[in-house]
Amino acid sequence: KGKRLKQAKEEATAEIDHYRLQREKEFRNKETNVMGSQGNLSAKIEEQTTEAIRNLTSSYHRNMESMMKKLLSTICDISPEIHPNFRPEV
Protein backbone atom coordinates (compact mmCIF):
# COMPACT_ATOMS: atom_id res chain seq x y z
CA LYS A 1 0.00 0.00 0.00
CA GLY A 2 2.85 2.42 0.83
CA LYS A 3 4.46 1.68 -2.53
CA ARG A 4 1.25 2.52 -4.36
CA LEU A 5 0.87 5.79 -2.45
CA LYS A 6 4.47 6.71 -3.19
CA GLN A 7 4.02 5.82 -6.87
CA ALA A 8 0.76 7.82 -7.07
CA LYS A 9 2.47 10.80 -5.45
CA GLU A 10 5.34 10.64 -7.97
CA GLU A 11 2.88 10.36 -10.86
CA ALA A 12 0.89 13.33 -9.55
CA THR A 13 4.09 15.38 -9.16
CA ALA A 14 5.16 14.51 -12.70
CA GLU A 15 1.70 15.42 -14.02
CA ILE A 16 1.76 18.73 -12.14
CA ASP A 17 5.22 19.54 -13.50
CA HIS A 18 4.10 18.71 -17.04
CA TYR A 19 1.00 20.92 -16.65
CA ARG A 20 3.09 23.76 -15.18
CA LEU A 21 5.56 23.61 -18.09
CA GLN A 22 2.70 23.61 -20.59
CA ARG A 23 1.07 26.65 -18.96
CA GLU A 24 4.40 28.53 -18.79
CA LYS A 25 4.94 27.85 -22.48
CA GLU A 26 1.47 29.21 -23.32
CA PHE A 27 2.13 32.24 -21.13
CA ARG A 28 5.44 32.96 -22.91
CA ASN A 29 3.72 32.68 -26.30
CA LYS A 30 0.99 35.13 -25.25
CA GLU A 31 3.59 37.44 -23.71
CA THR A 32 5.66 37.55 -26.91
CA ASN A 33 2.50 38.24 -28.94
CA VAL A 34 1.55 41.16 -26.71
CA MET A 35 5.08 42.54 -26.45
CA GLY A 36 5.51 42.18 -30.20
CA SER A 37 2.38 44.25 -30.71
CA GLN A 38 3.68 46.93 -28.37
CA GLY A 39 6.96 46.96 -30.25
CA ASN A 40 5.09 47.52 -33.51
CA LEU A 41 3.05 50.32 -31.93
CA SER A 42 6.13 52.06 -30.58
CA ALA A 43 7.80 51.85 -33.99
CA LYS A 44 4.67 53.28 -35.62
CA ILE A 45 4.47 56.12 -33.07
CA GLU A 46 8.16 56.87 -33.57
CA GLU A 47 7.64 57.05 -37.33
CA GLN A 48 4.66 59.39 -36.93
CA THR A 49 6.62 61.62 -34.56
CA THR A 50 9.54 61.82 -36.97
CA GLU A 51 7.16 62.72 -39.82
CA ALA A 52 5.48 65.44 -37.71
CA ILE A 53 8.86 66.93 -36.78
CA ARG A 54 9.92 66.89 -40.43
CA ASN A 55 6.68 68.66 -41.46
CA LEU A 56 7.06 71.32 -38.76
CA THR A 57 10.68 71.94 -39.69
CA SER A 58 9.88 72.36 -43.37
CA SER A 59 6.96 74.68 -42.54
CA TYR A 60 9.24 76.74 -40.32
CA HIS A 61 11.85 77.14 -43.06
CA ARG A 62 9.20 78.03 -45.66
CA ASN A 63 7.49 80.70 -43.55
CA MET A 64 10.36 82.12 -41.50
CA GLU A 65 11.46 84.80 -43.97
CA SER A 66 7.98 86.19 -44.64
CA MET A 67 7.08 86.22 -40.95
CA MET A 68 10.29 88.02 -40.03
CA LYS A 69 9.54 90.68 -42.68
CA LYS A 70 6.01 91.14 -41.34
CA LEU A 71 7.23 91.34 -37.77
CA LEU A 72 9.99 93.83 -38.54
CA SER A 73 7.69 95.99 -40.68
CA THR A 74 5.12 96.10 -37.89
CA ILE A 75 7.73 97.01 -35.28
CA CYS A 76 9.83 99.42 -37.33
CA ASP A 77 7.09 101.37 -39.13
CA ILE A 78 6.56 104.19 -36.71
CA SER A 79 3.90 106.77 -37.42
CA PRO A 80 3.71 109.29 -34.59
CA GLU A 81 0.19 110.37 -33.75
CA ILE A 82 -1.29 112.37 -30.96
CA HIS A 83 -3.28 110.33 -28.56
CA PRO A 84 -7.02 111.05 -28.76
CA ASN A 85 -7.19 111.91 -25.06
CA PHE A 86 -4.37 114.44 -25.19
CA ARG A 87 -5.43 117.93 -24.16
CA PRO A 88 -2.93 120.65 -24.77
CA GLU A 89 -2.59 123.05 -21.90
CA VAL A 90 -3.30 126.61 -22.74
PDB file of C-alpha atoms in Angstrom:
ATOM      1  CA  LYS A   1       0.000   0.000   0.000  1.00  0.00           C
ATOM      2  CA  GLY A   2       2.848   2.424   0.828  1.00  0.00           C
ATOM      3  CA  LYS A   3       4.464   1.682  -2.533  1.00  0.00           C
ATOM      4  CA  ARG A   4       1.253   2.521  -4.361  1.00  0.00           C
ATOM      5  CA  LEU A   5       0.869   5.794  -2.450  1.00  0.00           C
ATOM      6  CA  LYS A   6       4.474   6.714  -3.191  1.00  0.00           C
ATOM      7  CA  GLN A   7       4.022   5.822  -6.875  1.00  0.00           C
ATOM      8  CA  ALA A   8       0.757   7.820  -7.065  1.00  0.00           C
ATOM      9  CA  LYS A   9       2.470  10.804  -5.452  1.00  0.00           C
ATOM     10  CA  GLU A  10       5.335  10.635  -7.971  1.00  0.00           C
ATOM     11  CA  GLU A  11       2.877  10.361 -10.863  1.00  0.00           C
ATOM     12  CA  ALA A  12       0.895  13.327  -9.545  1.00  0.00           C
ATOM     13  CA  THR A  13       4.087  15.376  -9.159  1.00  0.00           C
ATOM     14  CA  ALA A  14       5.163  14.510 -12.702  1.00  0.00           C
ATOM     15  CA  GLU A  15       1.703  15.415 -14.022  1.00  0.00           C
ATOM     16  CA  ILE A  16       1.759  18.730 -12.142  1.00  0.00           C
ATOM     17  CA  ASP A  17       5.224  19.536 -13.501  1.00  0.00           C
ATOM     18  CA  HIS A  18       4.103  18.714 -17.041  1.00  0.00           C
ATOM     19  CA  TYR A  19       0.998  20.916 -16.650  1.00  0.00           C
ATOM     20  CA  ARG A  20       3.091  23.760 -15.181  1.00  0.00           C
ATOM     21  CA  LEU A  21       5.558  23.612 -18.088  1.00  0.00           C
ATOM     22  CA  GLN A  22       2.699  23.611 -20.588  1.00  0.00           C
ATOM     23  CA  ARG A  23       1.069  26.655 -18.958  1.00  0.00           C
ATOM     24  CA  GLU A  24       4.396  28.533 -18.786  1.00  0.00           C
ATOM     25  CA  LYS A  25       4.944  27.851 -22.484  1.00  0.00           C
ATOM     26  CA  GLU A  26       1.466  29.206 -23.316  1.00  0.00           C
ATOM     27  CA  PHE A  27       2.132  32.235 -21.131  1.00  0.00           C
ATOM     28  CA  ARG A  28       5.439  32.960 -22.908  1.00  0.00           C
ATOM     29  CA  ASN A  29       3.717  32.680 -26.302  1.00  0.00           C
ATOM     30  CA  LYS A  30       0.992  35.125 -25.248  1.00  0.00           C
ATOM     31  CA  GLU A  31       3.594  37.444 -23.714  1.00  0.00           C
ATOM     32  CA  THR A  32       5.655  37.550 -26.914  1.00  0.00           C
ATOM     33  CA  ASN A  33       2.498  38.237 -28.940  1.00  0.00           C
ATOM     34  CA  VAL A  34       1.553  41.159 -26.708  1.00  0.00           C
ATOM     35  CA  MET A  35       5.077  42.545 -26.453  1.00  0.00           C
ATOM     36  CA  GLY A  36       5.508  42.183 -30.199  1.00  0.00           C
ATOM     37  CA  SER A  37       2.379  44.254 -30.715  1.00  0.00           C
ATOM     38  CA  GLN A  38       3.680  46.926 -28.372  1.00  0.00           C
ATOM     39  CA  GLY A  39       6.964  46.959 -30.254  1.00  0.00           C
ATOM     40  CA  ASN A  40       5.088  47.519 -33.506  1.00  0.00           C
ATOM     41  CA  LEU A  41       3.050  50.315 -31.926  1.00  0.00           C
ATOM     42  CA  SER A  42       6.133  52.058 -30.580  1.00  0.00           C
ATOM     43  CA  ALA A  43       7.804  51.850 -33.993  1.00  0.00           C
ATOM     44  CA  LYS A  44       4.671  53.283 -35.624  1.00  0.00           C
ATOM     45  CA  ILE A  45       4.470  56.119 -33.071  1.00  0.00           C
ATOM     46  CA  GLU A  46       8.163  56.873 -33.568  1.00  0.00           C
ATOM     47  CA  GLU A  47       7.641  57.049 -37.330  1.00  0.00           C
ATOM     48  CA  GLN A  48       4.655  59.394 -36.932  1.00  0.00           C
ATOM     49  CA  THR A  49       6.621  61.618 -34.556  1.00  0.00           C
ATOM     50  CA  THR A  50       9.536  61.822 -36.973  1.00  0.00           C
ATOM     51  CA  GLU A  51       7.157  62.718 -39.821  1.00  0.00           C
ATOM     52  CA  ALA A  52       5.482  65.437 -37.714  1.00  0.00           C
ATOM     53  CA  ILE A  53       8.860  66.932 -36.778  1.00  0.00           C
ATOM     54  CA  ARG A  54       9.918  66.889 -40.427  1.00  0.00           C
ATOM     55  CA  ASN A  55       6.676  68.663 -41.458  1.00  0.00           C
ATOM     56  CA  LEU A  56       7.060  71.319 -38.756  1.00  0.00           C
ATOM     57  CA  THR A  57      10.684  71.944 -39.693  1.00  0.00           C
ATOM     58  CA  SER A  58       9.876  72.364 -43.373  1.00  0.00           C
ATOM     59  CA  SER A  59       6.956  74.676 -42.544  1.00  0.00           C
ATOM     60  CA  TYR A  60       9.241  76.743 -40.318  1.00  0.00           C
ATOM     61  CA  HIS A  61      11.848  77.141 -43.057  1.00  0.00           C
ATOM     62  CA  ARG A  62       9.203  78.030 -45.660  1.00  0.00           C
ATOM     63  CA  ASN A  63       7.494  80.704 -43.553  1.00  0.00           C
ATOM     64  CA  MET A  64      10.356  82.122 -41.499  1.00  0.00           C
ATOM     65  CA  GLU A  65      11.459  84.803 -43.972  1.00  0.00           C
ATOM     66  CA  SER A  66       7.977  86.192 -44.642  1.00  0.00           C
ATOM     67  CA  MET A  67       7.076  86.223 -40.946  1.00  0.00           C
ATOM     68  CA  MET A  68      10.295  88.022 -40.033  1.00  0.00           C
ATOM     69  CA  LYS A  69       9.543  90.675 -42.677  1.00  0.00           C
ATOM     70  CA  LYS A  70       6.006  91.143 -41.343  1.00  0.00           C
ATOM     71  CA  LEU A  71       7.228  91.342 -37.767  1.00  0.00           C
ATOM     72  CA  LEU A  72       9.985  93.830 -38.537  1.00  0.00           C
ATOM     73  CA  SER A  73       7.692  95.986 -40.680  1.00  0.00           C
ATOM     74  CA  THR A  74       5.124  96.099 -37.885  1.00  0.00           C
ATOM     75  CA  ILE A  75       7.729  97.010 -35.282  1.00  0.00           C
ATOM     76  CA  CYS A  76       9.829  99.423 -37.329  1.00  0.00           C
ATOM     77  CA  ASP A  77       7.095 101.371 -39.128  1.00  0.00           C
ATOM     78  CA  ILE A  78       6.555 104.185 -36.710  1.00  0.00           C
ATOM     79  CA  SER A  79       3.903 106.765 -37.420  1.00  0.00           C
ATOM     80  CA  PRO A  80       3.710 109.287 -34.589  1.00  0.00           C
ATOM     81  CA  GLU A  81       0.188 110.370 -33.747  1.00  0.00           C
ATOM     82  CA  ILE A  82      -1.289 112.367 -30.963  1.00  0.00           C
ATOM     83  CA  HIS A  83      -3.275 110.328 -28.561  1.00  0.00           C
ATOM     84  CA  PRO A  84      -7.019 111.051 -28.760  1.00  0.00           C
ATOM     85  CA  ASN A  85      -7.190 111.914 -25.058  1.00  0.00           C
ATOM     86  CA  PHE A  86      -4.374 114.441 -25.187  1.00  0.00           C
ATOM     87  CA  ARG A  87      -5.434 117.932 -24.158  1.00  0.00           C
ATOM     88  CA  PRO A  88      -2.929 120.646 -24.773  1.00  0.00           C
ATOM     89  CA  GLU A  89      -2.586 123.051 -21.897  1.00  0.00           C
ATOM     90  CA  VAL A  90      -3.301 126.611 -22.741  1.00  0.00           C
TER      91      VAL A  90
END
